[in-house]
XYZ file of N, CA and C in Angstrom:
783
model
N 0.856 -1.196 0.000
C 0.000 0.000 0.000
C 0.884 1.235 0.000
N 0.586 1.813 -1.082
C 1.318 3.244 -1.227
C 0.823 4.574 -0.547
N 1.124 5.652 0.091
C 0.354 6.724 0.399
C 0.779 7.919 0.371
N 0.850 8.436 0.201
C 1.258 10.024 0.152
C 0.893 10.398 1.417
N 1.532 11.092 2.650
C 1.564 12.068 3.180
C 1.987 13.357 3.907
N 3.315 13.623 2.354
C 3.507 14.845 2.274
C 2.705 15.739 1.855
N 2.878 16.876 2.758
C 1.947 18.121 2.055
C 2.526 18.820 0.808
N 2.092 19.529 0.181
C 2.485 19.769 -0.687
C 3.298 21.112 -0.383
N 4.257 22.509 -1.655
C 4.620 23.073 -0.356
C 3.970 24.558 -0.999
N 3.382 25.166 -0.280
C 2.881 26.383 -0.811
C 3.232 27.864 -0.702
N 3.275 28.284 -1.649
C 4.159 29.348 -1.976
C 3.595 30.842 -2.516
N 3.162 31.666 -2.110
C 2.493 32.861 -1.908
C 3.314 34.139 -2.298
N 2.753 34.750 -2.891
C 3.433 36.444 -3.825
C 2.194 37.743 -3.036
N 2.866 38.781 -2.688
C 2.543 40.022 -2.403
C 1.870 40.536 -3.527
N 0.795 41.313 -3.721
C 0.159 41.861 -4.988
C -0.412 43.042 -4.306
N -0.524 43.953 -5.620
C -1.473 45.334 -4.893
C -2.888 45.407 -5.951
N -3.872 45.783 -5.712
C -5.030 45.917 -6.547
C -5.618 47.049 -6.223
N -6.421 47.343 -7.213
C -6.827 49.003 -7.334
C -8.659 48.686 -7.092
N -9.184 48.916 -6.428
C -10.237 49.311 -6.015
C -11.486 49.736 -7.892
N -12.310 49.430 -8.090
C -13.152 49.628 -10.056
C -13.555 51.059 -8.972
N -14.330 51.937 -9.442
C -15.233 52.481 -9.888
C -16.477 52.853 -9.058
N -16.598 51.347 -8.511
C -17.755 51.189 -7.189
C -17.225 51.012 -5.981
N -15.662 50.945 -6.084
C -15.103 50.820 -4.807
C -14.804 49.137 -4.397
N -14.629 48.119 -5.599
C -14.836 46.859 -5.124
C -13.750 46.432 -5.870
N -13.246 44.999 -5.488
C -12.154 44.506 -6.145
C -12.278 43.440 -5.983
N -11.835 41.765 -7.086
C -11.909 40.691 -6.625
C -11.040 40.042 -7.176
N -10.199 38.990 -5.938
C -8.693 38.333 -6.431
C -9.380 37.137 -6.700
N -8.492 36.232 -7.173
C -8.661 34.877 -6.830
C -7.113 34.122 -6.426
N -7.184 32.645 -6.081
C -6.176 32.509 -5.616
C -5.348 32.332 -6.514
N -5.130 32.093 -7.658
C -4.138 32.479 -8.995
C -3.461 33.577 -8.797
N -4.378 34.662 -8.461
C -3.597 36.109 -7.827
C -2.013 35.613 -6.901
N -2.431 34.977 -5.647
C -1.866 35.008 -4.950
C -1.037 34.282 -4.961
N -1.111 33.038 -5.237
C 0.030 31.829 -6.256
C 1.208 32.216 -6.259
N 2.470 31.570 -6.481
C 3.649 32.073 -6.933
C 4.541 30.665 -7.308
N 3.678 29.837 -7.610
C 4.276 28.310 -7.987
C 3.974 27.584 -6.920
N 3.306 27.128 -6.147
C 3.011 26.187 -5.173
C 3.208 25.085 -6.176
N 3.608 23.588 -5.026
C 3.810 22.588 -6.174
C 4.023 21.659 -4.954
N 3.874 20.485 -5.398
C 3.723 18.915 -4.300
C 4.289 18.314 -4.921
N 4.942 17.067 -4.203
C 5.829 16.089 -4.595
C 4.969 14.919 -5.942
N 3.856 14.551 -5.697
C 3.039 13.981 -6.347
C 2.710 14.542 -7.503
N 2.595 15.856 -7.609
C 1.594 16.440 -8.507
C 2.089 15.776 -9.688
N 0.555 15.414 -10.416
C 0.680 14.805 -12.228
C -0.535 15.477 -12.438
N -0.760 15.085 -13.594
C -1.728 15.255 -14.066
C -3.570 14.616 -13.569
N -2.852 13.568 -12.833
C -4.454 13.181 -12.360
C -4.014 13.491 -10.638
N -3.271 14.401 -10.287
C -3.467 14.410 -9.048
C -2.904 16.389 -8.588
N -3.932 16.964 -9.777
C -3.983 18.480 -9.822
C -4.055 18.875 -8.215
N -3.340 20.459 -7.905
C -3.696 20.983 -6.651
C -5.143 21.567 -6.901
N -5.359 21.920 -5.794
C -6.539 22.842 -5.506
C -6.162 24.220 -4.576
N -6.504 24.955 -4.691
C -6.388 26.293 -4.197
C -7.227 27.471 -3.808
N -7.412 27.286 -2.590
C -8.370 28.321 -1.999
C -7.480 29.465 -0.845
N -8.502 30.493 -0.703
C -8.204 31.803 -0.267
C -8.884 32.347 0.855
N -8.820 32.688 1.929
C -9.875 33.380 3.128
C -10.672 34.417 2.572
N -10.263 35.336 1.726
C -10.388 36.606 1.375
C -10.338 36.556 0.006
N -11.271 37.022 -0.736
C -10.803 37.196 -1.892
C -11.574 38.457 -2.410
N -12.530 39.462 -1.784
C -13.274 40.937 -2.200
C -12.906 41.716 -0.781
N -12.590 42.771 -1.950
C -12.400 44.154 -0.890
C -12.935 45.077 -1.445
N -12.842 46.003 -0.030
C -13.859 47.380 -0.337
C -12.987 48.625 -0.096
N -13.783 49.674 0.135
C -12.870 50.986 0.444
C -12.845 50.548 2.272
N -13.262 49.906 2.895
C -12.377 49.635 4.100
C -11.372 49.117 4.021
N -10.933 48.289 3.070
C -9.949 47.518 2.904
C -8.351 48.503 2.716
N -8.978 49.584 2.236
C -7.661 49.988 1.776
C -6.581 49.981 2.334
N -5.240 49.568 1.947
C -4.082 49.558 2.688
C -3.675 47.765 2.786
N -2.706 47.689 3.893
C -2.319 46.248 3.780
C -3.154 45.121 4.027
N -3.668 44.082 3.399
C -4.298 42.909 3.946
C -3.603 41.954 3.780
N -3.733 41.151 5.107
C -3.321 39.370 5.214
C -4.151 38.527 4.533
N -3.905 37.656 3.312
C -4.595 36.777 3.171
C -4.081 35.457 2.910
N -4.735 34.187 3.516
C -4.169 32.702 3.227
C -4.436 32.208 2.419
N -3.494 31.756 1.623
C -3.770 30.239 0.333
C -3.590 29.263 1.213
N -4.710 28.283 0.324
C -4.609 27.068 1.226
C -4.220 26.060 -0.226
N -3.667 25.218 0.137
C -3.155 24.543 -0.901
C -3.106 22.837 -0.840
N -3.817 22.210 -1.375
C -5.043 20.767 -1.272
C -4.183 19.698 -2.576
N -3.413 18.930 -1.996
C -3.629 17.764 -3.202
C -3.880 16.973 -3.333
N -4.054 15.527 -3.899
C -5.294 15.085 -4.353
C -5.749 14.213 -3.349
N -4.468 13.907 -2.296
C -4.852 13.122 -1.138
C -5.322 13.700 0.145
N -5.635 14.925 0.031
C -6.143 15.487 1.430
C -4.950 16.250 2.163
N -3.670 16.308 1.874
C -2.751 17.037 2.321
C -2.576 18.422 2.241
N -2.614 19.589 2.623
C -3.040 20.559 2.633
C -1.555 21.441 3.231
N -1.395 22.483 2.913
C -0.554 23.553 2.887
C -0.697 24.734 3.082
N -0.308 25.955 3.558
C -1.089 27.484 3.525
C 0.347 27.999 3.612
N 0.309 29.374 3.237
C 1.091 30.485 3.465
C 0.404 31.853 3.391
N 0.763 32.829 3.281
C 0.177 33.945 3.806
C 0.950 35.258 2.756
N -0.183 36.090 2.177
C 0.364 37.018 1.447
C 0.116 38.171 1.879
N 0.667 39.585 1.245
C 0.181 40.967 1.173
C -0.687 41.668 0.282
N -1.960 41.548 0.898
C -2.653 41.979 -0.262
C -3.053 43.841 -0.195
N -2.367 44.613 -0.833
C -2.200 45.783 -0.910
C -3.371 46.611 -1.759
N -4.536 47.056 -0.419
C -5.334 47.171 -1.891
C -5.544 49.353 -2.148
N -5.457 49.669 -3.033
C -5.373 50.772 -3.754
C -6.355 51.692 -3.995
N -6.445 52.699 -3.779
C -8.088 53.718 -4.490
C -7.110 54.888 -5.386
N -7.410 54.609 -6.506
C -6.960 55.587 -7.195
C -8.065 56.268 -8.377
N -9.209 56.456 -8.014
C -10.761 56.534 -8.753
C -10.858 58.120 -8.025
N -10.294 59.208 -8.651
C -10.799 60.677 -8.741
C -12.165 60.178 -8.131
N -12.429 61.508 -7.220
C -14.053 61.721 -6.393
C -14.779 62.696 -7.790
N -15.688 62.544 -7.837
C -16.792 63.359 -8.549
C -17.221 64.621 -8.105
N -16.472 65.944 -8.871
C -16.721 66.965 -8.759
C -17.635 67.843 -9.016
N -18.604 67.936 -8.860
C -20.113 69.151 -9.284
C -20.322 70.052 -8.555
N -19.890 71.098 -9.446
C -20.387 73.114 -9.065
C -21.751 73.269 -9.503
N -22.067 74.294 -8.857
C -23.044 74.937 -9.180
C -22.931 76.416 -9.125
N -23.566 77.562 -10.279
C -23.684 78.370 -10.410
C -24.421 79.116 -9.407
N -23.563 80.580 -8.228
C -24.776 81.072 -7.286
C -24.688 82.775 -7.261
N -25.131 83.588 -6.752
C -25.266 84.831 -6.381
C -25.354 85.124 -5.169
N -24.513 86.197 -4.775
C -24.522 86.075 -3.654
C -24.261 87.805 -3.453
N -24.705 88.512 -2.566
C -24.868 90.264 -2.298
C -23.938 90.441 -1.337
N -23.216 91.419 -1.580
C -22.748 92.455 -0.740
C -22.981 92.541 0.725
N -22.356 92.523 1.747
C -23.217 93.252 2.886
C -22.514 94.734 2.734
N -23.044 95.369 3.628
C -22.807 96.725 4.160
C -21.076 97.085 4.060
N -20.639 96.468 4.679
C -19.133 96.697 4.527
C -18.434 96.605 2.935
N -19.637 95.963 2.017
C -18.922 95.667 0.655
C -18.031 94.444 0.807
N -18.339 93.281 1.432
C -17.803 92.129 0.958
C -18.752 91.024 1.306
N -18.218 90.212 1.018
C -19.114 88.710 1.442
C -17.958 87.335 0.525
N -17.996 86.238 1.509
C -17.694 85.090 1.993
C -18.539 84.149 1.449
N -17.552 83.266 0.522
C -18.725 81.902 0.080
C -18.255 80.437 1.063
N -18.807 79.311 0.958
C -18.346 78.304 1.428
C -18.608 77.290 0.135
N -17.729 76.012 0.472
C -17.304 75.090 -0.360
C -18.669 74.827 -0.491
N -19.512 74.590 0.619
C -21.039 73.838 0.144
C -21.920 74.888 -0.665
N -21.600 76.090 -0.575
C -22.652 76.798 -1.818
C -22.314 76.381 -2.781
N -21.037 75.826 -3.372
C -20.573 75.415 -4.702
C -21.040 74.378 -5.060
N -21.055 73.721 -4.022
C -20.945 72.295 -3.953
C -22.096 71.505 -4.897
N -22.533 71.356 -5.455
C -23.672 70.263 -6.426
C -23.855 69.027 -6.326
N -23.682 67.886 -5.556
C -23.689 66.587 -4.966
C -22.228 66.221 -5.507
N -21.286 66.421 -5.341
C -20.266 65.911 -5.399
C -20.147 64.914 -4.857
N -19.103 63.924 -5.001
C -19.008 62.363 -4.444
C -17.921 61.456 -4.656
N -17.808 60.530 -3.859
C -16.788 59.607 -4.044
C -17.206 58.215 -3.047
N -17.140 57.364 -3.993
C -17.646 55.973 -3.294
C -16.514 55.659 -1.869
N -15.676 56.253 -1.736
C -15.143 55.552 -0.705
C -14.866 56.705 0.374
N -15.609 57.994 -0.166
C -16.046 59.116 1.043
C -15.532 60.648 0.634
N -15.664 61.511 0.768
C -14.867 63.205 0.444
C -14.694 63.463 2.186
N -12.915 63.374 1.787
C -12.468 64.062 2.932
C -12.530 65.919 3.261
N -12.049 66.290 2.038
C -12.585 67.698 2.435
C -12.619 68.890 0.606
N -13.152 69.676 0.993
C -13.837 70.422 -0.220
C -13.372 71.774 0.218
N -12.523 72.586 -1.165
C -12.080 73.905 -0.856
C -12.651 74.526 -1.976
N -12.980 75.791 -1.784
C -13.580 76.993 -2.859
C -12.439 78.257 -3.229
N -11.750 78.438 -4.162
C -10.905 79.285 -4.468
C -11.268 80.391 -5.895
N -11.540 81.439 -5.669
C -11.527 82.650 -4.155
C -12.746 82.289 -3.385
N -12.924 82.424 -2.278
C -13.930 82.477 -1.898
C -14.226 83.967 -0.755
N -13.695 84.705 -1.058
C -13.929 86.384 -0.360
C -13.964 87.321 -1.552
N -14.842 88.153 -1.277
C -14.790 89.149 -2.290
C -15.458 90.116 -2.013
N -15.283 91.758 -3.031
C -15.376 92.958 -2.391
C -15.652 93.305 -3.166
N -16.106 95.180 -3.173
C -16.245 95.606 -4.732
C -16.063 95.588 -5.606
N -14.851 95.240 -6.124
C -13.966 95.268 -6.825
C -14.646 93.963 -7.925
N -14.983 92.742 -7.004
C -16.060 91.543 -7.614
C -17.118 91.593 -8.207
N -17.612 92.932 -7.987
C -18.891 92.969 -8.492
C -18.917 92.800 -10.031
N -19.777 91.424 -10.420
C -20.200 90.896 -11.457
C -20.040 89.904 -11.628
N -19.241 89.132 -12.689
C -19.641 87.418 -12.399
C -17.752 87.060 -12.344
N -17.516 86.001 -11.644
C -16.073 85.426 -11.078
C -16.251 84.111 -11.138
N -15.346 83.795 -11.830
C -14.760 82.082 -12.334
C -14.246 81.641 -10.617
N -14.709 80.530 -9.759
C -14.231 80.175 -8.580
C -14.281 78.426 -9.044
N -12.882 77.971 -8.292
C -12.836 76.327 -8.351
C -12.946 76.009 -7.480
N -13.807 74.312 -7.668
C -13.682 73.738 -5.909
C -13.190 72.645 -6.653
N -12.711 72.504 -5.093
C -11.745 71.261 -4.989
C -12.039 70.126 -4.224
N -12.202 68.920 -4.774
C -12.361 68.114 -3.931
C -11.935 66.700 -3.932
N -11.126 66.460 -2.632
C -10.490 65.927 -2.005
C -11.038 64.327 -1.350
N -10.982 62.940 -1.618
C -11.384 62.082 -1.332
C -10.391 61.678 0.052
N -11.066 60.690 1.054
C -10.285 59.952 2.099
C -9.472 59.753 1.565
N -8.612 59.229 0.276
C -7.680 58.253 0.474
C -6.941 59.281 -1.050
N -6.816 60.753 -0.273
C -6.379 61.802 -1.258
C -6.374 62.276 -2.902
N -7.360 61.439 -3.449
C -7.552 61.561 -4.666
C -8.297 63.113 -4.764
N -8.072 63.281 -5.971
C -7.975 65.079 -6.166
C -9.014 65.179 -7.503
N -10.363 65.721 -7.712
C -10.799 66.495 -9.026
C -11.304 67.749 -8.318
N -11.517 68.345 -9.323
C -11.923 70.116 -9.624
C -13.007 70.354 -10.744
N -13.763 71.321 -10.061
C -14.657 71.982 -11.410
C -15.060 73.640 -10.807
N -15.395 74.005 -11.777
C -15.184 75.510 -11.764
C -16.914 75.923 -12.043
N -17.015 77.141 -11.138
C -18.427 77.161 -11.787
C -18.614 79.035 -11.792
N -19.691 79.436 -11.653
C -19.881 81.012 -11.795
C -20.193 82.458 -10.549
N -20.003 82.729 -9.732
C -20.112 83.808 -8.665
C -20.796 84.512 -9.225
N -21.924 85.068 -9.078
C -22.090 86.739 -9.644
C -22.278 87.511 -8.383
N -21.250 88.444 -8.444
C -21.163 89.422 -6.797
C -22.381 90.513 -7.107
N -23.398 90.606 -6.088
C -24.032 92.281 -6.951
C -24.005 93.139 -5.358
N -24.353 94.420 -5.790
C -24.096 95.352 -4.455
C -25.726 95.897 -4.328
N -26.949 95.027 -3.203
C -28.337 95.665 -3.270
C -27.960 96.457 -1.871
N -27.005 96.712 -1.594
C -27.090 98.007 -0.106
C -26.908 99.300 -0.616
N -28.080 100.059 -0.046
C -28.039 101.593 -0.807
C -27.201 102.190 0.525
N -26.506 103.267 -0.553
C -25.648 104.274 0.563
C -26.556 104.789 1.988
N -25.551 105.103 2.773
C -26.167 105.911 3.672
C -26.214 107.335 3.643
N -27.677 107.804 3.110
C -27.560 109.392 3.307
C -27.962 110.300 4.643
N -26.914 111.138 4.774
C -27.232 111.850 6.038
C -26.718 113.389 5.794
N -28.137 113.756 6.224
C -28.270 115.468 6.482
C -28.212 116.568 6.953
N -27.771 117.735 6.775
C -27.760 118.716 7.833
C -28.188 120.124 7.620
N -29.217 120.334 8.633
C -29.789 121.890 8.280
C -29.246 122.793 8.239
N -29.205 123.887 7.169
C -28.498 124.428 6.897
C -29.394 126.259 6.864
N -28.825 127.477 7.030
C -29.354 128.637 6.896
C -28.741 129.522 5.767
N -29.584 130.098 4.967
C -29.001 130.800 3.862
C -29.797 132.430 3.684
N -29.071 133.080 3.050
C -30.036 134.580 2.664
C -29.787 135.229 1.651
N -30.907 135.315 1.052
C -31.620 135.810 0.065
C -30.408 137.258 -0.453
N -30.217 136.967 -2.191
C -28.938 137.867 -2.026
C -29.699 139.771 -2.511
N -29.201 140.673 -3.176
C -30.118 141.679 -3.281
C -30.790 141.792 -4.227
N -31.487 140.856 -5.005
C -32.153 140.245 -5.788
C -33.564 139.453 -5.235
N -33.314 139.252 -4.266
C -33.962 138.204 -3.750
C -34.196 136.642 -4.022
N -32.807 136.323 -4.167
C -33.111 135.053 -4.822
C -31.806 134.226 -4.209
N -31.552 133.161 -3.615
C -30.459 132.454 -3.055
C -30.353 131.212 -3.632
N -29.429 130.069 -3.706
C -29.305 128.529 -4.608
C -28.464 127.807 -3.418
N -28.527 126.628 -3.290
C -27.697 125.722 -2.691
C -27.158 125.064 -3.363
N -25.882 124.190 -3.269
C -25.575 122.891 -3.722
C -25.495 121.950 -2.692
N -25.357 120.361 -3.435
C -25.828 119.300 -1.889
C -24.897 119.192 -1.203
N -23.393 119.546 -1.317
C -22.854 119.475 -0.171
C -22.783 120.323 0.834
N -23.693 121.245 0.273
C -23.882 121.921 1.764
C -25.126 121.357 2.888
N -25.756 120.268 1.823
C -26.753 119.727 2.618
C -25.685 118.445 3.269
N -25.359 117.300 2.610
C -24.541 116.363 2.905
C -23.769 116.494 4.020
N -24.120 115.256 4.779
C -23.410 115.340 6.097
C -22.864 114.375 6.604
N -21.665 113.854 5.772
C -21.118 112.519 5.491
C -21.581 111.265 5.140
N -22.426 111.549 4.058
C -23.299 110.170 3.132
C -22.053 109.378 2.883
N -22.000 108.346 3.088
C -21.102 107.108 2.390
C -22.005 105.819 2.011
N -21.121 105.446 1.553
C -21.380 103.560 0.721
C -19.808 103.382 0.482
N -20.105 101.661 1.097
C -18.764 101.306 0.714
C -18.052 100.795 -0.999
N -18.916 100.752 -1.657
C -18.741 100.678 -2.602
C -18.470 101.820 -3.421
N -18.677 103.140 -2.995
C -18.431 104.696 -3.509
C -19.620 105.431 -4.053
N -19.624 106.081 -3.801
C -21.033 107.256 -4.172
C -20.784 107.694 -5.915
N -21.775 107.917 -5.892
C -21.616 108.496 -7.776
C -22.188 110.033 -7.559
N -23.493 109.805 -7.236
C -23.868 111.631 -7.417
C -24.650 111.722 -6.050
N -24.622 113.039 -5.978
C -25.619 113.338 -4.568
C -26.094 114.538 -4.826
N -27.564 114.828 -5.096
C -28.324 115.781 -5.596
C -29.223 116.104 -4.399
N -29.904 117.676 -4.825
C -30.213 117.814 -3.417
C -31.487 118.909 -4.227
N -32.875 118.720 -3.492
C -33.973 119.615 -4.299
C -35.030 120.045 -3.771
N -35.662 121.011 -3.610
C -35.301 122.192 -4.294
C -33.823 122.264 -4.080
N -33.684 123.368 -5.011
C -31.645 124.232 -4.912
C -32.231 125.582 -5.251
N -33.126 126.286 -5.231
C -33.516 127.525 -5.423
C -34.352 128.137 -4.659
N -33.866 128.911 -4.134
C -35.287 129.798 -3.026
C -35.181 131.407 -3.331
N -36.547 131.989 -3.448
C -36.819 133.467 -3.644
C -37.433 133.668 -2.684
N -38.371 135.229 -2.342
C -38.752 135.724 -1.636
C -39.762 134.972 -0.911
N -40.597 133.911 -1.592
C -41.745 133.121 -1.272
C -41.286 132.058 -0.407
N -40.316 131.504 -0.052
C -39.581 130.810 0.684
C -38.751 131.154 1.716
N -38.953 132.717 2.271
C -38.624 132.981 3.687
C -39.119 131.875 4.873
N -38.060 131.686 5.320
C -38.385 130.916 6.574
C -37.824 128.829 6.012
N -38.660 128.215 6.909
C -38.275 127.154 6.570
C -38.402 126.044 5.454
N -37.867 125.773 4.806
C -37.513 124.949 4.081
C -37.561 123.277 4.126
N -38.227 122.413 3.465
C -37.453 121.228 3.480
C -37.324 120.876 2.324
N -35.840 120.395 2.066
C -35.169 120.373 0.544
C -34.820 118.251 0.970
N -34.850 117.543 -0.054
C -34.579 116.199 0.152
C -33.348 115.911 -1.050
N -31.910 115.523 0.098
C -30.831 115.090 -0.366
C -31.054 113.564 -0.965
N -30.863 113.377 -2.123
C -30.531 111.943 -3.215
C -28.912 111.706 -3.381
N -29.208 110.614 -2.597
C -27.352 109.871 -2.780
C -27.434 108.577 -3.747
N -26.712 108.527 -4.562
C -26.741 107.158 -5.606
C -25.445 106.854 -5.702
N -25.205 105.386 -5.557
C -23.646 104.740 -5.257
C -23.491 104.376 -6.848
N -22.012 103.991 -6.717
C -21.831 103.444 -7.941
C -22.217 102.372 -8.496
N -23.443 101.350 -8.190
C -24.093 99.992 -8.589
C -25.703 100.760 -8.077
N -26.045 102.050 -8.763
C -27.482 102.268 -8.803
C -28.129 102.382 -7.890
N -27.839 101.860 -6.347
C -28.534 101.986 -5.201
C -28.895 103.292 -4.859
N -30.205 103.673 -3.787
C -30.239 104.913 -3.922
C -30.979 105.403 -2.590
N -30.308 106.192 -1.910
C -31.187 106.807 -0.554
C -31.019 108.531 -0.974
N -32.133 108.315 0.488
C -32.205 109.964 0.550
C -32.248 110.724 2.343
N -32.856 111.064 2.685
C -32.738 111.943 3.760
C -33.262 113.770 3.743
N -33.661 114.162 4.381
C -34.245 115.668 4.563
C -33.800 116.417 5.356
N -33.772 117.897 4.597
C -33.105 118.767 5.561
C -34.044 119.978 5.710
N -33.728 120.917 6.401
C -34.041 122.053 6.562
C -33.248 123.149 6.315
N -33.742 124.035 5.323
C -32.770 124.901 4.871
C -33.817 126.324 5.735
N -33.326 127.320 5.978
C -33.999 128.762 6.520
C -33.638 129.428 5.535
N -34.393 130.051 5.129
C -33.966 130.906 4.200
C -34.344 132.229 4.603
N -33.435 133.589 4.566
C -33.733 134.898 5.498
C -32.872 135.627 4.678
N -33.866 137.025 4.895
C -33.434 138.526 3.823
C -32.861 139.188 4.993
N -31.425 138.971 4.530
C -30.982 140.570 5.967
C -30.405 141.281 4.886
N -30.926 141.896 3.363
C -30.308 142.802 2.963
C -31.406 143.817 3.315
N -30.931 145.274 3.804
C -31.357 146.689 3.831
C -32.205 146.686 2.868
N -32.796 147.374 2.633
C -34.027 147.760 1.337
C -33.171 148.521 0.748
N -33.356 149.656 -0.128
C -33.140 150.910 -0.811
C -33.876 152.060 -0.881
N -33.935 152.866 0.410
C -33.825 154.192 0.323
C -33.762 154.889 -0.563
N -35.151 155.139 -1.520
C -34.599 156.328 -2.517
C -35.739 158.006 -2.474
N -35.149 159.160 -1.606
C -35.915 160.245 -1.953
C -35.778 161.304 -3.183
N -36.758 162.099 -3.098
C -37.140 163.172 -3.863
C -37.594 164.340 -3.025
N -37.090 165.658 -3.352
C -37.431 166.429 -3.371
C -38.801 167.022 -3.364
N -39.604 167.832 -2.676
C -40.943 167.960 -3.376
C -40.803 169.493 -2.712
N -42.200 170.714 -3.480
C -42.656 172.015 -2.793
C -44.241 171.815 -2.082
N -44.387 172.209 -1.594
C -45.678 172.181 -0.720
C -46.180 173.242 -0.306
């Protein structure tokens, strides 16, 4: 009676694999192989070859242990142990979206990665998402090319670019101050608005500041209310009221004649 019971001797190779698309990968033990071979082996007494492990995921990533087991035809069995190195190299899915966004008062405003953001994604997670520029000031006002960036767990990198439009809806601040004027020997006096204006600003810059009435005659002794118009440079537009006095301190004219009686 003849028997075999040497094992056969099994022999195992390090491999790295890259993660498809969905985040999945599948070896078999051929993968892991590296010539295993038994004293017996012929043709009617083929090995067999099995594996603990043979699918990975995005948990997997990085080093894994896995065993070949190695079977020939008499039940003798063998194992060794490999490195199974598994890989994510599948760019995350980048989607912008086009937004608008206003001014505050000071003339700037601040975006974040998630206003950009459009369901962006990556099967094995987004570690983090940047928006470049994402501050802006007058100077922005209108539409600005901004990229986001985004960044998967296991550092894979895409980008897409989408549209800002900065607009400025804060109207200046107008502010007024009463003012007294008199009638010249004509009877007739004019203002201009900076004599009404009493440090109107916008941070974005003023364009014109008009001020109306601007004309007073004799019929307009006494008080006045004239309304200052401030308009910035993006159309916005306030106003504010003043009081102008308007008063004759010129002398009359004295003119006699002679007469007999």
């Amino acid at each position: 009676t003849v028997q075999d019971t040497i094992d056969p001797t099994a022999i195992c190779q390090n491999i790295t694999v890259q993660l498809d698309a969905l985040g999945n990968v599948i070896i078999t033990s051929a993968d892991i192989d590296n010539g295993s071979f038994d004293n017996c082996s012929t043709p009617n007494n083929d090995l067999t070859f099995s594996i603990d492990n043979s699918e990975f995921d995005c948990s997997n990533v990085g080093a894994n242990t896995v065993t070949l087991t190695v079977t020939d035809a008499y039940g003798n069995t063998s194992s060794c142990t490999a490195t199974v190195t598994v890989i994510d190299d599948v760019a995350p899915f980048a989607s912008c979206q086009n937004i608008t966004v206003q001014l505050d008062a000071n003339g700037q405003v601040t975006i974040t990665p998630a206003m950009i953001n459009n369901g962006s994604s990556d099967i094995c997670g987004i570690d983090t998402m940047m928006v470049n520029p994402s501050s802006f000031t007058c100077a922005g006002i209108g539409t600005n090319t901004v990229t986001l960036t985004v960044i998967d767990v296991n550092g894979n990198i895409s980008t897409c670019t989408s549209t800002v439009t900065v607009q400025d809806n804060v109207p200046p601040v107008a502010l007024c101050q009463n003012i007294s004027i008199d009638l010249d020997a004509t009877g007739n006096a004019s203002i201009v608005a900076s004599q009404i204006d009493n440090g109107s600003s916008d941070a974005c810059g003023i364009a014109t500041i008009t001020v109306s009435p601007n004309t007073f005659t004799c019929a307009n002794m006494g008080a006045n209310t004239v309304t200052l118009t401030v308009t910035d440079l993006n159309g916005n537009v306030s106003t504010c009221t003043a009081t102008v006095t308007v008063n004759d301190n010129t002398n009359p004219d004295a003119i006699c004649q002679n007469i007999t009686v």
